[in-house]
């Protein structure tokens, strides 16, 4: 009973973060702000669901299930790196933003 409640809590938290990230992707006004939704909130959402899956199969099976933990760690390492690379590519290509970037990023994008 307690294990099911913990798994349900992680699924609900994952669903909340996934929904929040999706709404952010659809509603935020420019490229840089939209980048936040999928990379931050949706990563937490997928991580929550994967942790729930790991707990469920660990409680139901004979031992600890680590496959989901490895996927979660890979996701948490790669999502920020890919978001950084997309933002950097957008800055270099001159993608418009509704906010003014800091001087150091503006100077770096001018230098190429």
Tab-separated table of C-alpha atoms in Angstrom:
chain	number	residue	atom	x	y	z
A	1	UNK	CA	0.000	0.000	0.000
A	2	UNK	CA	2.755	2.477	0.914
A	3	UNK	CA	4.822	1.462	-2.134
A	4	UNK	CA	1.859	2.114	-4.413
A	5	UNK	CA	1.336	5.526	-2.815
A	6	UNK	CA	4.997	6.447	-3.357
A	7	UNK	CA	4.883	5.283	-6.990
A	8	UNK	CA	1.650	7.231	-7.518
A	9	UNK	CA	3.228	10.341	-6.001
A	10	UNK	CA	6.155	10.178	-8.436
A	11	UNK	CA	3.809	9.603	-11.394
A	12	UNK	CA	1.667	12.589	-10.398
A	13	UNK	CA	4.730	14.792	-9.912
A	14	UNK	CA	6.082	13.673	-13.289
A	15	UNK	CA	2.759	14.367	-14.965
A	16	UNK	CA	2.573	17.809	-13.367
A	17	UNK	CA	6.045	18.772	-14.545
A	18	UNK	CA	5.407	17.320	-17.999
A	19	UNK	CA	2.187	19.298	-18.332
A	20	UNK	CA	3.878	22.462	-17.071
A	21	UNK	CA	6.718	22.066	-19.573
A	22	UNK	CA	4.292	21.450	-22.422
A	23	UNK	CA	2.222	24.501	-21.550
A	24	UNK	CA	5.425	26.544	-21.384
A	25	UNK	CA	6.447	25.298	-24.816
A	26	UNK	CA	3.103	26.311	-26.269
A	27	UNK	CA	2.607	29.617	-24.469
A	28	UNK	CA	5.976	31.320	-24.039
A	29	UNK	CA	6.675	34.063	-26.574
A	30	UNK	CA	10.123	33.425	-28.076
A	31	UNK	CA	12.705	30.733	-28.820
A	32	UNK	CA	14.801	31.191	-25.694
A	33	UNK	CA	11.851	31.134	-23.334
A	34	UNK	CA	10.329	28.132	-25.107
A	35	UNK	CA	13.607	26.321	-24.644
A	36	UNK	CA	13.051	26.402	-20.878
A	37	UNK	CA	9.802	24.425	-20.923
A	38	UNK	CA	10.972	21.186	-22.518
A	39	UNK	CA	14.439	21.220	-21.026
A	40	UNK	CA	13.658	21.978	-17.418
A	41	UNK	CA	10.113	20.995	-16.556
A	42	UNK	CA	9.666	18.155	-19.009
A	43	UNK	CA	12.999	16.636	-17.992
A	44	UNK	CA	11.792	16.609	-14.396
A	45	UNK	CA	8.498	15.120	-15.582
A	46	UNK	CA	10.130	12.267	-17.458
A	47	UNK	CA	12.522	11.783	-14.547
A	48	UNK	CA	9.603	11.480	-12.127
A	49	UNK	CA	7.882	8.874	-14.274
A	50	UNK	CA	11.116	6.924	-14.702
A	51	UNK	CA	11.761	6.952	-10.953
A	52	UNK	CA	8.190	5.736	-10.400
A	53	UNK	CA	8.819	2.915	-12.881
A	54	UNK	CA	12.073	2.014	-11.142
A	55	UNK	CA	10.348	1.880	-7.754
A	56	UNK	CA	7.410	-0.134	-9.098
A	57	UNK	CA	9.584	-2.822	-10.673
A	58	UNK	CA	11.910	-2.854	-7.655
A	59	UNK	CA	8.990	-3.432	-5.292
A	60	UNK	CA	7.290	-5.978	-7.586
A	61	UNK	CA	10.400	-7.864	-8.696
A	62	UNK	CA	13.056	-9.853	-6.899
A	63	UNK	CA	15.647	-7.060	-6.841
A	64	UNK	CA	16.509	-3.491	-7.534
A	65	UNK	CA	15.737	-2.306	-11.080
A	66	UNK	CA	18.455	0.090	-12.199
A	67	UNK	CA	17.630	0.463	-15.893
A	68	UNK	CA	15.358	3.428	-15.275
A	69	UNK	CA	17.916	5.046	-12.971
A	70	UNK	CA	20.528	4.937	-15.724
A	71	UNK	CA	18.057	6.425	-18.228
A	72	UNK	CA	17.182	9.175	-15.736
A	73	UNK	CA	20.829	10.024	-15.115
A	74	UNK	CA	21.505	10.108	-18.857
A	75	UNK	CA	18.504	12.397	-19.368
A	76	UNK	CA	19.548	14.737	-16.545
A	77	UNK	CA	23.068	15.005	-17.977
A	78	UNK	CA	22.163	15.424	-21.651
A	79	UNK	CA	19.116	17.729	-21.475
A	80	UNK	CA	20.952	20.786	-20.071
A	81	UNK	CA	23.821	20.293	-22.512
A	82	UNK	CA	21.485	20.097	-25.503
A	83	UNK	CA	19.538	23.151	-24.281
A	84	UNK	CA	22.770	25.091	-23.930
A	85	UNK	CA	23.851	24.111	-27.442
A	86	UNK	CA	20.472	25.101	-28.912
A	87	UNK	CA	20.536	28.469	-27.132
A	88	UNK	CA	24.091	29.104	-28.252
A	89	UNK	CA	23.209	28.205	-31.856
A	90	UNK	CA	20.206	30.535	-31.670
A	91	UNK	CA	22.381	33.378	-30.366
A	92	UNK	CA	24.958	32.845	-33.109
A	93	UNK	CA	22.320	32.755	-35.814
A	94	UNK	CA	20.716	35.934	-34.481
A	95	UNK	CA	17.391	34.495	-33.363
A	96	UNK	CA	15.319	37.344	-31.971
A	97	UNK	CA	14.449	37.451	-28.307
A	98	UNK	CA	11.957	39.572	-26.463
A	99	UNK	CA	14.633	40.077	-23.793
A	100	UNK	CA	17.989	41.780	-24.229
A	101	UNK	CA	20.862	39.279	-23.784
A	102	UNK	CA	23.734	40.134	-21.442
A	103	UNK	CA	26.619	42.073	-22.988
A	104	UNK	CA	29.050	39.166	-22.896
A	105	UNK	CA	26.735	36.923	-24.942
A	106	UNK	CA	26.013	39.724	-27.406
A	107	UNK	CA	29.745	40.421	-27.894
A	108	UNK	CA	30.487	36.723	-28.302
A	109	UNK	CA	27.803	36.300	-30.959
A	110	UNK	CA	29.184	39.304	-32.871
A	111	UNK	CA	32.707	37.823	-32.797
A	112	UNK	CA	31.323	34.581	-34.189
